[in-house]
Amino acid sequence: MAKTMFEKVWETHEVVPESADTPAVLFIDLHLTHEVTSPQSFTLLREKGLPVRRRDLTFATMDHSTPTTTDQVFGGVPIKLASARGQVEQFARNCADFDVELLGLQDQKRGIVHIIGPEMGLTQPGKTIVCGDSHTSTHGAFGALAFGIGSTEVGHVFATQCLLQRKAKTMAVNVEGALAPGVSAKDVVLAIINHIGVSGGTGHVLEYRGSTIRAMSMEERMTVCNMSIEAGARAGMIEPDETTFAYLQGRERAPQGAAWDAALAAWRALATDAGARFDREVHIDATQIRPMVTYGTHPGMSIAIGDTVPVHAGDSVYAASLAYMGLQPGQAITDVLVNVVFVGSCTNGRLSDLEEVASVLRGRKVAHGVHMLIVPGSQQVKREAEARGLHEVFAAAGAEWRESGCSMCLGMNGDTVAKGQYCVSTSNRNFEGRQGVGSRTLLASPLTAAASAVTGRVTDPRSLLA
Amino acid sequence: MDPIRILRSRTVVMATTNIDTDQIIPARFLTTTTKEGLGAQLFADWRYDATGAPKPDFILNTPAAQGCQVLVAGRNVGCGSSREHAPWALVDFGFRAVISTEIADIFRNNSLKNGLLPVIVDAATHEWLLANPGAEVTIDLESRELGLPDGRKVVFPVEAFARFCLLNGTDEMGYLLGQGEAIAAYEALHGKQPTAATA
């Protein structure tokens, strides 16, 4: 019978199939872990006297509460935020006690968990990958089944390398057509979320398909899969192809030599079979997508930058959302004056994102009064960006360039947006208070973020592209 | 974890749609390394003013909300971050059930593991509950029924194994640890045993 890619990956990881009474026992090939969602899981292991069953399949980094200023990371200055310091130190102790491989604060390979997995070649097609982090969906860009779990489940995977899971439904997201210049993967995924809604993917694994997706680089595909959870889907997958294999070949933890050839054969068989049935299908015309920006307090509240804030008379929840954002129905989003621009996160913190930002900033200045923070997704991204001289472009424009981490995406480390301020952000969530108490987030692509930094207001980047 | 069989409680209504886990507990409180005491930070940005004083008009600060175990929330509650701190905070505050028409996947899973029952109901029942805050409801996990004050019973779905665990106050870890032989057999069959260097 014709099978979807999800079904193929699922079936090869069933330790025990599901029944009416019990969920499947699903084997996990790669367990990524970080300092925020693991402390209680390590405590559980200690209470029960259990080891980490598969240390070789467990990989740790610190990213959420880590500082991004060089003095705190490399300069010997203690982490200023005491609670964050305690969490980082406890995580290092936990990893040492349980003999889990950790990229510590000063490690040259450290970075955001969803950036370094692919970068090191740990993320591979056909794997099951979990992390106590909802943006684990990112790794689905390689044809892995990757999803976020809670801390109790982190404990389950530590102890047994398995999870109890019910099989999800499948949804094909067919995206067809060439993107217009200045339109990027971030705009595509914001358009998808707008189309299916912030709970439209609940209970489903998405498979992004179609010519638009096939034409994307791995970094672009990761941006798309990253935000699957913002449509309610725990996982989003993309069929692995030559682009995928070319990205992975030669990476540190990717298979080498004969193992590479064997892996490649297996990976080529993962694609959804012709005639396989999805539980649901949606179609997106990519040729119609323009640069997008969010105006509200969830990622589904987005418009093309040339459009006005929608009017929904009589909807009190909608009115409250706009009131939080300080916006009026019917107003042009380009009227919004920007206070902060944040470039980074697991959504858009990779080298190609930084190159796009530099392409706009080169020879230009960040507008007076705008604070622009650029945070690479990993130390490796930082080095590559600096090798290309991007940091000099950023400095010349007046933007701040930091060490890697989640930073202002969620402000856990103290990198926050002040109350009432507008931040055009390349991150993934515009929830109330996400970037700091009272912060107002407008999600956009790296190009849009850079263009808005230059003009000081929400700006369609096509107006600045030569 | 205490077993859940029957809950009887008045409801607290928060009709806002898409209540995300960043609202349930903001990220700045996630530097904690324990599960305890998070009820104080539940809905912190909605519940307290800039000085940290409780806002008197926020529902959880009103006398009517005290002692309530059932939260009726707008559609798609628990979306966003996977933080299990969200159900930990709700349970620490005193909630044992969340009712909505849609409950986000990861939050629902996390809730079931912490004695917080996610109850998904049809739109009509939901509308009635939203319109009648403080209604005395009964949630019977054994029969999977939500009982309304007028005697109506509404059946809700709950995953069989999670229900078994909640009814018995047991957790899934014991079951998974009991699968040790099957896991080892799977690892051998698929060539996924630990390598000598890492075993």
XYZ file of C-alpha atoms in Angstrom:
665
model
C 0.000 0.000 0.000
C 1.231 3.478 -0.830
C 2.577 5.218 2.270
C 3.364 8.756 3.285
C 6.857 9.628 4.484
C 5.477 10.066 7.996
C 4.021 6.553 7.959
C 7.322 5.083 6.774
C 9.308 6.764 9.527
C 6.669 5.905 12.114
C 6.540 2.218 11.209
C 10.301 1.724 11.341
C 10.370 3.148 14.856
C 7.559 1.155 16.429
C 9.004 -0.900 19.265
C 5.460 -1.915 20.126
C 2.578 -0.922 17.816
C -0.365 0.941 19.279
C -3.567 -0.817 20.323
C -6.939 0.412 21.529
C -5.650 0.281 25.116
C -2.087 1.499 24.741
C -0.196 3.979 22.584
C 2.746 2.841 20.479
C 6.171 2.598 22.074
C 8.213 4.689 19.655
C 12.013 4.496 19.492
C 13.839 7.831 19.432
C 17.024 8.077 17.349
C 18.167 11.462 18.603
C 17.319 13.214 21.850
C 18.401 16.843 21.993
C 18.254 18.564 25.345
C 18.817 22.024 26.803
C 18.919 23.742 30.165
C 15.308 24.927 30.461
C 13.173 21.812 30.080
C 15.559 19.161 31.454
C 16.249 19.987 35.142
C 13.044 18.344 36.368
C 13.728 15.346 34.092
C 17.182 14.773 35.580
C 15.577 15.054 39.016
C 13.177 12.286 38.002
C 16.118 10.052 37.031
C 17.798 10.716 40.369
C 14.615 9.970 42.303
C 14.205 6.650 40.511
C 17.908 5.804 40.461
C 17.955 5.511 36.668
C 20.765 6.226 34.197
C 20.385 7.811 30.754
C 19.796 4.652 28.694
C 21.364 5.841 25.436
C 23.998 8.462 26.091
C 25.181 7.956 22.503
C 21.814 9.183 21.194
C 21.555 12.085 23.646
C 23.069 15.455 22.915
C 23.002 18.605 25.018
C 23.558 22.282 24.418
C 22.700 25.442 26.330
C 20.902 28.207 24.492
C 17.786 29.676 26.151
C 19.048 31.344 29.304
C 22.630 31.873 28.164
C 23.964 35.425 27.828
C 24.849 36.858 24.413
C 27.392 39.474 25.437
C 30.986 38.409 24.872
C 32.133 39.438 28.351
C 29.691 37.018 29.986
C 30.350 34.164 27.560
C 34.115 34.364 27.097
C 35.357 37.244 29.245
C 35.096 35.651 32.661
C 32.280 37.961 33.744
C 29.737 35.851 35.660
C 26.282 35.527 34.066
C 24.531 38.611 35.401
C 21.043 37.156 35.650
C 21.332 35.024 38.789
C 18.478 32.615 38.018
C 19.871 31.991 34.527
C 23.346 31.432 35.952
C 21.996 28.855 38.370
C 20.166 27.020 35.606
C 23.192 26.949 33.296
C 25.451 25.704 36.089
C 23.000 23.025 37.160
C 22.656 21.846 33.563
C 26.422 21.432 33.262
C 26.433 19.433 36.509
C 23.516 17.273 35.343
C 25.211 16.469 32.043
C 28.449 15.625 33.862
C 26.674 13.445 36.434
C 24.791 11.497 33.767
C 27.693 11.514 31.291
C 25.711 13.285 28.548
C 27.714 15.002 25.805
C 27.316 18.761 26.298
C 28.378 21.773 24.325
C 29.161 24.065 27.244
C 28.906 27.838 27.376
C 32.334 28.454 25.845
C 32.283 25.595 23.340
C 33.000 26.770 19.793
C 30.200 24.552 18.472
C 27.532 25.726 20.923
C 24.376 27.303 19.621
C 20.611 27.069 19.477
C 19.673 23.402 19.666
C 17.767 23.483 16.354
C 20.621 25.204 14.566
C 23.430 22.920 15.720
C 21.648 19.590 15.136
C 21.600 20.117 11.362
C 24.919 21.982 11.381
C 26.755 19.045 12.962
C 24.971 16.492 10.793
C 23.178 14.923 13.761
C 19.864 15.674 12.088
C 19.313 13.131 9.313
C 16.481 11.880 7.112
C 14.302 9.138 8.552
C 15.326 9.720 12.159
C 12.933 10.243 15.023
C 14.140 13.349 16.862
C 12.725 14.879 20.025
C 13.618 17.724 22.345
C 11.847 19.450 25.193
C 11.189 22.339 22.858
C 8.305 22.945 20.496
C 10.526 24.169 17.652
C 12.005 20.701 17.300
C 9.774 20.640 14.223
C 12.696 22.407 12.497
C 14.518 19.108 11.941
C 11.634 17.811 9.814
C 13.187 19.789 6.956
C 15.471 16.751 6.486
C 12.662 14.200 6.321
C 13.015 13.369 10.007
C 10.009 12.935 12.280
C 10.877 15.612 14.815
C 8.662 17.073 17.499
C 8.664 18.840 20.835
C 7.882 17.064 24.092
C 7.320 18.026 27.717
C 9.746 17.507 30.570
C 8.053 14.325 31.790
C 8.566 12.871 28.329
C 12.176 14.095 28.349
C 12.541 11.888 31.413
C 10.950 8.964 29.556
C 13.408 9.297 26.690
C 16.357 9.670 29.060
C 15.360 6.464 30.836
C 14.120 4.292 27.970
C 14.992 6.052 24.667
C 11.291 5.642 23.891
C 8.047 7.585 24.029
C 4.430 6.534 24.276
C 2.718 8.027 21.256
C -0.522 7.849 19.334
C -0.070 8.040 15.588
C -0.878 11.502 14.256
C -2.985 12.338 11.223
C -1.281 13.670 8.115
C -1.779 16.906 6.212
C -0.184 17.726 2.871
C 0.650 21.395 2.464
C 1.163 21.805 -1.285
C 3.015 24.991 -2.163
C 3.409 25.652 -5.858
C 5.084 28.338 -7.924
C 8.119 30.581 -7.909
C 8.563 33.180 -5.185
C 8.740 36.813 -6.241
C 12.034 38.634 -5.528
C 12.160 39.846 -1.930
C 9.775 37.094 -0.784
C 11.418 34.512 1.467
C 10.734 31.253 3.262
C 9.555 33.187 6.325
C 6.874 34.886 4.249
C 5.838 31.484 2.902
C 5.390 29.946 6.329
C 3.566 33.016 7.675
C 1.224 32.722 4.676
C 0.724 29.001 5.384
C -0.110 29.657 9.055
C -2.473 32.428 7.997
C -4.172 29.984 5.630
C -4.614 26.976 7.926
C -4.885 28.890 11.208
C -2.998 28.609 14.487
C -4.838 25.423 15.434
C -5.380 24.112 11.894
C -2.554 21.603 12.219
C -3.506 20.247 15.659
C -3.288 16.452 15.714
C -1.485 16.384 12.370
C 2.005 15.965 11.003
C 2.417 18.347 8.079
C 4.256 17.412 4.916
C 5.326 20.464 2.919
C 5.327 19.577 -0.774
C 5.381 21.204 -4.176
C 7.710 23.078 -6.471
C 8.222 26.019 -4.094
C 9.476 23.731 -1.342
C 11.656 21.673 -3.703
C 13.331 24.859 -4.919
C 14.242 25.919 -1.380
C 17.678 25.550 0.225
C 17.936 23.520 3.436
C 18.100 26.723 5.468
C 14.857 27.935 3.907
C 13.199 24.553 4.475
C 14.224 24.706 8.129
C 12.549 28.109 8.467
C 9.318 26.622 7.105
C 9.355 23.469 9.241
C 10.368 25.471 12.316
C 7.021 27.246 12.436
C 4.836 24.138 11.950
C 4.023 24.330 15.649
C 2.648 27.842 15.142
C -0.039 26.188 13.019
C -0.674 23.718 15.856
C 1.212 20.830 14.226
C 3.841 19.168 16.386
C 5.853 18.182 13.314
C 6.373 19.272 9.721
C 8.351 17.220 7.223
C 9.929 17.723 3.819
C 10.967 14.897 1.515
C 14.775 14.534 1.458
C 16.352 15.115 -1.955
C 19.672 16.026 -3.541
C 19.584 19.392 -1.736
C 19.299 17.538 1.572
C 22.073 15.074 0.765
C 24.428 17.790 -0.480
C 23.878 19.721 2.767
C 24.653 16.702 4.941
C 27.579 15.165 3.091
C 30.833 15.615 4.977
C 29.281 17.058 8.131
C 30.934 15.945 11.353
C 28.228 13.564 12.609
C 26.796 12.522 9.247
C 27.581 8.981 8.048
C 30.906 8.675 6.244
C 32.257 6.337 3.544
C 30.339 3.099 3.047
C 27.918 4.119 5.789
C 27.099 7.226 3.755
C 26.246 5.161 0.681
C 24.016 2.853 2.719
C 22.309 5.811 4.380
C 21.721 7.475 1.048
C 19.959 4.399 -0.311
C 17.683 4.307 2.722
C 17.009 8.041 2.575
C 16.005 7.878 -1.082
C 13.263 5.411 -0.175
C 11.653 7.727 2.380
C 9.648 9.899 0.001
C 5.879 9.652 0.110
C 4.734 7.056 -2.414
C 2.688 8.104 -5.426
C -0.953 7.624 -4.541
C -0.416 7.765 -0.782
C -3.343 9.335 1.000
C -3.163 12.264 3.398
C -5.937 12.884 5.894
C -6.106 16.468 4.705
C -4.604 18.541 1.886
C -4.257 22.289 1.429
C -2.928 24.217 -1.551
C -0.999 27.476 -1.495
C -0.184 29.554 -4.575
C 3.310 30.822 -3.795
C 3.330 33.255 -6.697
C 0.772 35.363 -4.803
C 2.786 35.604 -1.579
C 4.138 39.062 -0.734
C 6.402 40.010 2.192
C 4.365 39.335 5.328
C 4.258 40.801 8.816
C 2.190 39.983 11.878
C 0.122 42.714 13.486
C -1.516 40.824 16.369
C -0.697 38.499 19.237
C -0.510 35.129 17.544
C 1.385 34.063 14.417
C -1.789 33.616 12.380
C -2.547 37.333 12.593
C -0.510 38.412 9.583
C -0.921 40.557 6.478
C 1.116 41.498 3.444
C 3.068 44.624 4.323
C 1.143 46.751 1.814
C -2.184 45.843 3.431
C -4.048 47.440 6.316
C -4.863 45.932 9.709
C -8.095 43.931 9.216
C -11.410 45.062 10.678
C -13.393 42.539 12.755
C -16.188 44.563 14.319
C -17.720 43.076 17.457
C -14.898 40.593 18.141
C -13.759 41.442 21.670
C -10.785 39.056 21.669
C -9.574 40.615 18.429
C -10.078 44.104 19.825
C -8.083 43.198 22.942
C -5.261 41.881 20.775
C -5.108 45.107 18.749
C -5.313 47.171 21.932
C -2.307 45.279 23.292
C -0.473 46.021 20.056
C -1.571 49.670 20.103
C -2.982 49.352 16.594
C -6.273 50.396 14.993
C -8.371 48.339 12.592
C -7.875 49.677 9.081
C -4.531 51.329 9.741
C -1.567 50.840 7.410
C 1.017 48.581 9.039
C 3.729 50.696 7.408
C 2.718 53.489 9.811
C 4.159 51.546 12.733
C 7.343 53.174 14.009
C 9.867 50.580 15.073
C 11.872 50.721 18.318
C 13.760 47.447 18.149
C 14.753 45.035 15.385
C 15.784 41.503 16.349
C 17.479 39.190 13.874
C 18.103 35.665 15.093
C 16.385 32.585 16.649
C 15.943 29.003 15.478
C 13.653 30.361 12.765
C 16.033 32.828 11.115
C 19.420 32.685 12.822
C 21.352 30.886 10.090
C 24.053 32.184 7.751
C 21.753 32.799 4.776
C 19.467 34.879 7.003
C 22.393 37.023 8.087
C 23.546 37.390 4.480
C 20.090 38.671 3.519
C 20.197 41.173 6.358
C 23.653 42.313 5.271
C 22.446 42.709 1.682
C 20.028 45.375 2.902
C 22.297 46.990 5.501
C 25.353 47.272 3.273
C 26.020 50.994 2.724
C 23.011 51.954 4.872
C 22.459 52.956 8.509
C 20.015 51.720 11.100
C 17.519 54.562 11.600
C 18.090 56.951 14.494
C 16.432 55.664 17.647
C 16.162 52.056 16.462
C 18.062 49.389 18.397
C 19.032 46.521 16.097
C 20.252 43.313 17.692
C 21.717 40.564 15.501
C 22.279 37.249 17.248
C 23.730 34.332 15.283
C 22.070 30.958 15.774
C 25.334 29.257 16.673
C 29.004 29.980 17.223
C 29.659 28.255 13.898
C 27.237 30.661 12.174
C 29.017 33.497 13.950
C 32.429 32.418 12.650
C 31.144 31.913 9.110
C 29.444 35.314 9.140
C 32.619 36.971 10.371
C 34.703 35.152 7.759
C 32.465 36.820 5.173
C 32.820 40.201 6.867
C 29.116 40.440 7.735
C 29.879 41.643 11.263
C 31.611 44.668 9.746
C 28.547 45.449 7.657
C 26.391 45.196 10.783
C 28.760 47.383 12.819
C 28.997 50.008 10.066
C 25.202 50.162 9.961
C 25.010 50.594 13.724
C 23.601 47.174 14.631
C 24.759 45.158 17.621
C 26.405 41.766 16.956
C 26.333 39.175 19.731
C 27.278 35.643 20.748
C 24.778 32.907 19.823
C 21.621 31.916 21.676
C 17.827 32.194 21.750
C 18.192 35.709 23.128
C 15.370 38.132 22.384
C 13.062 35.507 20.885
C 11.832 34.892 24.414
C 14.000 37.111 26.587
C 14.879 34.446 29.150
C 18.468 35.635 29.331
C 17.522 39.260 29.893
C 17.690 40.345 26.220
C 14.224 41.898 26.245
C 12.050 44.482 24.535
C 10.694 47.196 26.838
C 7.004 47.676 27.612
C 5.066 49.253 24.766
C 7.952 49.087 22.295
C 7.541 47.710 18.792
C 9.999 45.032 17.739
C 10.215 43.721 14.194
C 11.549 40.262 14.878
C 12.672 37.335 12.734
C 11.642 34.939 15.522
C 8.551 32.738 15.657
C 6.123 34.009 18.289
C 4.362 37.324 18.751
C 2.468 36.318 21.881
C 1.811 38.975 24.498
C 4.933 39.541 26.548
C 6.960 37.023 24.546
C 9.949 39.348 24.168
C 9.493 41.055 27.533
C 6.605 42.315 29.651
C 4.399 44.522 27.483
C 6.586 44.037 24.383
C 4.911 44.325 20.965
C 6.288 41.874 18.418
C 5.863 42.006 14.656
C 7.146 38.802 13.056
C 8.786 39.167 9.672
C 11.529 37.874 7.401
C 15.199 38.872 7.776
C 14.869 41.104 4.689
C 11.853 42.883 6.140
C 13.544 43.211 9.526
C 16.597 44.824 7.924
C 14.518 47.139 5.739
C 12.462 48.210 8.759
C 15.646 48.874 10.740
C 16.891 51.187 8.011
C 13.691 53.206 7.594
C 12.520 53.068 11.221
C 9.073 51.856 10.231
C 7.602 48.563 9.012
C 8.890 48.371 5.461
C 8.443 46.104 2.461
C 12.041 45.128 1.659
C 11.350 45.256 -2.071
C 11.407 49.048 -1.792
C 15.100 48.838 -0.853
C 16.232 46.023 -3.120
C 18.139 47.119 -6.168
C 0.178 11.814 41.369
C -3.250 11.616 43.021
C -5.834 9.520 41.148
C -8.669 11.390 39.451
C -12.062 9.715 39.266
C -14.691 12.377 39.759
C -14.208 16.117 40.003
C -17.007 18.362 41.243
C -16.290 22.033 41.053
C -17.467 25.435 40.006
C -15.867 26.712 36.827
C -13.600 29.658 36.179
C -14.107 31.087 32.697
C -11.344 32.663 30.595
C -13.009 33.100 27.226
C -9.937 34.406 25.392
C -9.108 32.271 22.370
C -5.607 30.889 21.737
C -4.383 31.220 25.325
C -0.756 30.265 24.753
C 1.604 28.763 27.300
C 3.603 32.017 27.373
C 0.504 33.567 28.999
C -0.039 30.615 31.338
C 3.510 31.124 32.595
C 5.849 33.692 31.030
C 9.342 32.619 29.938
C 11.189 34.642 32.574
C 9.982 32.183 35.216
C 11.383 29.162 33.378
C 14.818 29.469 34.940
C 13.420 27.454 37.836
C 14.851 23.949 38.186
C 11.933 22.463 40.107
C 8.212 21.939 39.453
C 7.026 23.362 42.745
C 5.428 26.660 43.597
C 4.683 27.817 40.069
C 1.056 28.626 40.914
C 2.250 32.017 42.148
C 3.389 32.846 38.603
C 0.300 31.449 36.829
C -0.908 34.039 34.273
C 1.548 36.477 35.865
C 1.308 39.184 33.194
C -2.497 39.199 33.299
C -2.757 38.733 37.035
C -0.357 41.298 38.510
C 0.305 44.971 37.811
C 3.758 46.487 37.263
C 4.345 46.688 41.024
C 3.489 43.012 41.468
C 0.143 43.704 43.120
C -2.806 41.500 42.059
C -5.148 43.205 39.571
C -8.539 43.067 41.316
C -10.535 42.611 38.117
C -8.552 39.622 36.798
C -10.692 36.516 37.195
C -8.182 34.447 39.198
C -7.918 37.276 41.739
C -11.665 37.381 42.409
C -13.308 35.587 45.347
C -15.449 33.597 42.884
C -12.379 31.836 41.507
C -11.057 30.622 44.841
C -11.259 26.868 45.239
C -12.328 26.261 41.646
C -10.732 23.219 40.045
C -12.091 23.581 36.513
C -10.895 26.168 34.003
C -13.083 26.818 30.969
C -10.902 28.400 28.310
C -11.463 29.812 24.836
C -10.743 27.755 21.740
C -7.186 26.396 21.228
C -5.897 26.697 24.769
C -2.258 25.788 25.466
C -0.822 26.592 22.050
C 2.817 27.556 21.583
C 5.736 26.547 23.748
C 6.093 22.962 25.002
C 6.872 24.143 28.550
C 5.442 21.672 31.044
C 5.652 24.542 33.501
C 2.187 25.499 32.180
C 0.332 22.479 33.612
C 2.613 22.544 36.679
C 1.497 26.133 37.351
C -2.189 25.365 36.751
C -2.089 22.332 39.051
C -0.156 24.193 41.729
C -2.829 26.886 41.654
C -5.487 24.228 42.200
C -6.845 23.358 38.781
C -7.504 19.723 37.924
C -9.248 20.127 34.557
C -9.239 22.446 31.532
C -12.252 22.547 29.217
C -12.239 23.902 25.663
C -13.265 23.022 22.134
C -9.634 22.675 21.074
C -6.602 21.969 23.238
C -3.109 22.126 21.730
C -1.309 18.780 21.364
C 1.789 19.243 23.522
C -0.096 21.028 26.308
C -2.719 18.274 26.296
C -0.020 15.596 26.598
C 1.765 17.467 29.345
C -1.491 18.020 31.244
C -2.380 14.330 31.212
C 0.977 13.550 32.826
C 0.338 15.913 35.709
C -3.174 15.161 36.846
C -4.696 17.995 34.845
C -7.532 16.607 32.744
C -7.980 18.120 29.278
C -11.680 17.995 28.400
C -12.633 18.695 24.783
C -16.283 19.552 24.258
C -18.525 20.507 21.336
C -19.121 24.151 20.437
C -22.637 24.303 21.942
C -21.520 22.937 25.311
C -18.550 25.275 25.239
C -20.750 28.274 24.553
C -23.000 27.343 27.443
C -20.021 27.032 29.770
C -18.579 30.371 28.621
C -21.946 32.036 29.238
C -22.334 30.517 32.703
C -19.180 31.146 34.708
C -19.182 29.561 38.121
C -21.454 26.738 37.002
C -21.170 23.633 39.181
C -19.957 20.826 36.907
C -19.027 17.197 37.390
C -16.274 15.512 35.431
C -16.415 11.740 35.617
C -13.282 10.236 34.127
C -14.539 6.675 34.569
C -17.579 7.294 32.328
C -15.843 10.096 30.353
C -18.779 12.394 31.066
C -19.022 16.067 31.809
C -22.158 16.733 33.865
C -23.829 20.130 33.623
C -26.067 21.631 36.357
C -29.266 20.883 34.403
C -28.431 17.199 34.373
C -27.088 17.042 30.835
C -24.162 14.674 30.323
C -21.608 15.381 27.618
C -19.203 12.605 26.658
C -15.608 13.708 26.086
C -12.709 11.849 24.457
C -9.688 10.813 26.479
C -6.855 8.567 25.368
C -7.348 5.119 26.900
C -3.941 4.644 28.471
C -3.745 8.178 29.849
C -7.170 7.626 31.383
C -5.988 4.379 32.965
C -2.991 6.175 34.462
C -5.084 9.060 35.783
C -7.710 6.766 37.299
C -5.009 4.793 39.081
C -2.660 7.625 39.925
C 0.209 5.893 38.150
C 2.653 7.333 35.641
C 3.785 6.089 32.262
C 7.419 5.662 33.242
C 6.764 2.339 34.946
C 5.049 1.010 31.840
C 7.898 2.147 29.579
C 10.541 0.674 31.875
C 8.602 -2.567 31.693
C 9.179 -2.615 27.922
C 12.932 -3.084 28.399
C 13.088 -6.433 26.566
C 11.072 -5.158 23.619
C 13.290 -2.083 23.382
C 16.464 -4.192 23.432
C 14.985 -6.482 20.775
C 14.128 -3.476 18.606
C 17.645 -2.074 18.976
C 19.142 -5.438 17.951
C 16.770 -5.958 15.009
C 17.447 -2.491 13.591
C 21.183 -2.420 14.318
C 20.701 0.416 16.773
C 22.624 -0.987 19.732
C 25.040 1.349 21.453
C 28.515 1.182 19.973
C 31.251 -0.287 22.156
C 32.831 3.101 22.681
C 29.692 4.567 24.172
C 28.089 1.588 25.919
